[in-house]
C-alpha angles and dihedrals in degrees: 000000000000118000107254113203131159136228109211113198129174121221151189142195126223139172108277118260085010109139123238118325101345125113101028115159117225102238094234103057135081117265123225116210133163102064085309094301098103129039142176142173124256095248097058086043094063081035087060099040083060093035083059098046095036091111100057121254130209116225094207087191093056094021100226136120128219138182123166118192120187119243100207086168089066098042131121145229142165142159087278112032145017115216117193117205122214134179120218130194120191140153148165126253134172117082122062127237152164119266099207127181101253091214104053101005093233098162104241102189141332110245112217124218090266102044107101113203094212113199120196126250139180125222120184114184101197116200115200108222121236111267121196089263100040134044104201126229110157118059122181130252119213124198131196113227121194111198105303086338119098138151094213092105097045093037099053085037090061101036085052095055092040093052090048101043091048108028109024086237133125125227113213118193134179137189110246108217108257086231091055092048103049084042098054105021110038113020088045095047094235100145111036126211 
């Protein structure tokens, strides 16, 4: 059985090229782009990044592929929060090698340069909702890790091109310590099932 882990990060959008902490956008409201023709909503904007890399796409300079499809059926919401719920496929190519049975090293077929070997991740994006008190600008991004493999890096790396690219809006996210999160998430029941 593979050892399954998670990487919890907390993240924000802002205005592109804006400086420091102007120009962040509260999570709930709608977001005007364009040059405040257009807006949307975070969540479709997150809907419409996986609805883009939903067929996957190889990366020849780093030599993976991705794809990212949303999964609305398993999605959550509550009175205090909306978690979205993505699946993400990725893998590595580029160098041949033996599959081989661990137990008895029979050798089970010879990968070429150009067969990827995808694994499957999960990735939620969880948006607090505005309470009376607090207008929310930062969500939480949670990854899926499966043993030293992980999509975090190549996630964050193509949302934040796509945002940029369609919405002239840049994605920040940062690691939140494993120690803080179990702290304040589970042990304290902040987030529920």
């Amino acid at each position: 059985m593979n050892n399954l882990s998670i990487t919890a990060c907390s993240f924000y959008i802002k205005k592109q090229n804006s400086k420091g902490v102007n120009k962040i956008y509260n999570l709930n409201s709608e977001i005007e782009y364009s040059d405040n023709i257009l807006s949307t909503t975070v969540k479709d904007m997150f809907i419409s990044f996986s609805n883009n890399c939903s067929v996957s796409k190889k990366d020849n300079i780093k030599q993976k592929t991705f794809s990212c499809k949303h999964l609305s059926n398993q999605d959550i919401i509550t009175d205090t929060f909306e978690c979205l719920s993505f699946e993400i496929q990725s893998g590595y190519y580029g160098s041949a090698s033996t599959i081989v049975d661990a137990d008895t090293r029979e050798e089970k077929y010879i990968m070429t340069p150009n067969d990827v070997a995808e694994k499957r991740f999960y990735m939620f994006v969880v948006i607090p909702k505005d309470n009376v008190k607090v207008k929310v600008d930062k969500g939480m991004m949670i990854f899926q890790n499966i043993g030293v493999f992980g999509v975090k890096t190549i996630t964050y790396e193509r949302i934040s091109h796509y945002f940029a690219e369609q919405y002239g809006i840049t994605l920040k996210c940062l690691t939140i310590s494993p120690e803080l999160f179990i702290r304040k998430i589970l042990v304290k029941e902040n987030l529920k099932k």
